[in-house]
């Protein structure tokens, strides 16, 4: 399973037989985020707003819409391109402005697939790693040790709060590092919990 590492909105534009195809891609981690993206970026003055999104570690949620294009000529080829790259946690919207020349079913399939492929050329694809939240409570004297643990286990989004001589650290860790990290925290007698 893979994700697109680029967090920002990515776009590309293609013109095929006078029809303009604008493809927009964005990483999302919930269906609500995908729907919010679509609500914000669809162009209601366009001929078609076709989309697909995939959410979850096991591609638990897949939604697609051809928005009036013949069945399986828009969102299905878009989905096939995303599946070819084994992507999840992504929303893809292709906006079509009809140029007056009909493309036929095969032409539509190629055009929608091409628009997504062109946009994906801009991205960095990485392995999807399920993450979990971590909280560590420790005495101020163990700050260097905890900082080293955070570096060694690639803990990200670190936030610290201080209460007298005690520190509460929160962060995010990849699931694949959780077991070894647990052993290290126990070995160093640090109070922690995952959520």
C-alpha positions as MATLAB code, in Angstrom:
seq = 'XXXXXXXXXXXXXXXXXXXXXXXXXXXXXXXXXXXXXXXXXXXXXXXXXXXXXXXXXXXXXXXXXXXXXXXXXXXXXXXXXXXXXXXXXXXXXXXXXXXXXXXXXXXXXXXXXXXXXXXXXXXXXXXXXXXXXXXXXXXXXXXXXXXXXXXXXXXXXXXXXXXXXXXXXXXXXXXXXXXXXXXXXXXXXXXXXXX';
ca = [
       0.000    0.000    0.000;
       1.327    3.466   -0.912;
       0.516    7.100   -0.269;
       1.369   10.329   -2.044;
       3.907   12.187    0.103;
       3.125   15.608   -1.374;
       0.596   17.103    1.060;
      -0.341   20.048   -1.152;
      -2.916   20.192   -3.892;
      -1.494   19.008   -7.223;
      -3.016   19.847  -10.594;
      -2.459   19.219  -14.276;
      -4.311   20.307  -17.385;
      -4.710   18.420  -20.646;
      -6.576   19.380  -23.823;
      -7.834   16.507  -25.954;
      -9.856   17.318  -29.091;
     -10.760   20.735  -27.682;
     -12.035   19.302  -24.356;
     -10.098   20.582  -21.353;
      -9.398   18.123  -18.520;
      -8.145   19.539  -15.220;
      -7.071   16.923  -12.693;
      -6.672   17.752   -8.997;
      -5.082   15.377   -6.470;
      -4.853   15.725   -2.698;
      -3.861   13.454    0.154;
      -6.647   12.928    2.702;
      -7.053   10.563    5.622;
     -10.832   10.606    6.158;
     -13.905   10.408    3.972;
     -15.070   13.737    5.429;
     -11.828   15.361    4.228;
     -12.312   13.892    0.738;
     -15.892   15.158    0.579;
     -14.847   18.606    1.819;
     -12.168   18.741   -0.876;
     -14.703   17.841   -3.571;
     -17.233   20.386   -2.296;
     -14.578   23.101   -2.387;
     -12.955   22.304   -5.739;
     -15.747   21.150   -8.057;
     -16.583   23.634  -10.800;
     -20.345   23.594  -11.238;
     -19.996   25.510  -14.514;
     -17.951   22.632  -15.988;
     -19.507   19.888  -18.115;
     -18.412   17.104  -15.736;
     -16.816   16.815  -12.274;
     -15.704   13.174  -12.054;
     -13.997   11.884   -8.955;
     -12.643    8.956   -7.059;
     -11.261    8.664   -3.551;
      -9.648    5.853   -1.615;
      -9.337    5.916    2.179;
      -7.826    3.534    4.722;
      -5.027    1.123    5.400;
      -6.805   -1.617    3.451;
      -8.562    0.710    0.989;
     -11.584    0.402    3.276;
     -13.503    3.186    1.514;
     -13.611    3.610   -2.261;
     -16.073    6.042   -3.822;
     -16.319    7.144   -7.438;
     -18.644    9.207   -9.604;
     -18.853    9.619  -13.401;
     -21.032   12.776  -13.129;
     -22.969   12.150  -16.334;
     -20.184   10.640  -18.423;
     -21.063    7.163  -19.811;
     -20.747    4.512  -17.076;
     -17.170    3.446  -16.341;
     -15.570    5.899  -18.808;
     -14.331    8.432  -16.240;
     -14.031    7.368  -12.609;
     -13.170    3.732  -13.372;
     -10.054    4.554  -15.443;
      -9.102    7.165  -12.822;
      -9.415    4.497  -10.109;
      -7.395    2.025  -12.186;
      -4.483    4.484  -12.424;
      -4.554    5.056   -8.636;
      -4.760    1.271   -8.050;
      -1.868    0.697  -10.470;
       0.248    2.761   -8.054;
      -1.415    0.972   -5.096;
      -2.439    4.329   -3.569;
      -4.659    5.003   -0.596;
      -5.661    8.132    1.347;
      -6.118   10.130   -1.830;
      -8.867   12.077   -3.553;
      -8.779   12.730   -7.293;
     -11.106   15.126   -9.111;
     -11.038   15.544  -12.893;
     -13.024   18.483  -14.234;
     -13.972   18.346  -17.918;
     -14.986   21.280  -20.070;
     -16.536   19.823  -23.253;
     -14.924   21.194  -26.400;
     -17.595   20.198  -28.921;
     -16.022   16.987  -30.239;
     -17.262   13.670  -28.845;
     -14.446   11.373  -27.773;
     -16.351    8.083  -27.656;
     -16.070    5.588  -24.804;
     -12.490    4.577  -25.590;
     -11.413    8.196  -25.981;
     -12.966    9.158  -22.654;
     -11.298    6.248  -20.854;
      -7.897    7.223  -22.278;
      -8.439   10.940  -21.532;
      -9.431   10.463  -17.879;
      -6.646    7.927  -17.246;
      -4.133   10.247  -18.947;
      -5.186   13.235  -16.805;
      -4.526   11.289  -13.588;
      -1.249    9.812  -14.886;
       0.022   13.279  -15.815;
      -0.762   14.633  -12.348;
       0.923   11.665  -10.646;
       4.161   12.526  -12.466;
       4.500   15.429   -9.999;
       4.313   13.315   -6.841;
       6.560   11.324   -4.590;
       5.018    7.972   -3.714;
       5.920    6.298   -0.431;
       4.897    3.196    1.464;
       1.777    3.645    3.593;
       2.671    3.232    7.238;
      -0.085    3.030    9.797;
       0.646    5.419   12.642;
      -0.414    5.654   16.241;
      -0.313    8.393   18.870;
       2.099    8.103   21.765;
       2.329    9.859   25.127;
       5.410    9.599   27.343;
       5.523   11.025   30.881;
       8.989   11.456   32.371;
      11.133   13.432   34.800;
      13.016   16.410   33.352;
      16.313   14.641   34.131;
      15.500   12.040   31.428;
      15.012   14.620   28.656;
      18.178   13.669   26.725;
      17.268    9.976   26.873;
      13.713   10.638   25.617;
      14.983   12.936   22.853;
      17.319   10.169   21.697;
      14.473    7.622   21.740;
      12.356   10.012   19.646;
      15.139   10.297   17.069;
      15.834    6.546   16.992;
      12.181    5.581   16.499;
      11.339    8.450   14.132;
       8.664    9.924   16.390;
       7.092   12.948   14.675;
       4.673   15.782   15.562;
       6.325   16.039   18.980;
       4.781   18.363   21.536;
       6.005   18.805   25.101;
       4.292   20.296   28.114;
       6.067   20.939   31.403;
       4.662   20.598   34.935;
       7.278   21.412   37.570;
       9.976   18.736   37.036;
       7.764   16.475   34.926;
       7.371   16.468   31.154;
       4.534   15.141   29.040;
       5.536   14.388   25.449;
       3.044   13.515   22.715;
       3.911   12.374   19.215;
       3.182   10.044   16.323;
       5.007    6.765   15.648;
       4.778    4.237   12.806;
       3.088    0.987   13.839;
       6.070   -0.999   12.523;
       8.259    0.604   15.238;
       5.754    0.164   18.083;
       6.944   -3.219   19.470;
      10.632   -2.308   19.603;
       9.792    1.137   20.999;
       7.677   -0.485   23.721;
      10.630   -2.669   24.770;
      12.921    0.386   24.885;
      10.451    2.426   26.951;
       9.969   -0.459   29.383;
      13.735   -1.044   29.629;
      14.225    2.621   30.554;
      11.277    2.542   32.990;
       9.377    5.328   31.216;
       5.640    5.810   31.686;
       3.818    5.778   28.315;
       0.652    4.854   26.487;
      -0.449    4.490   22.861;
      -3.806    5.627   21.534;
];
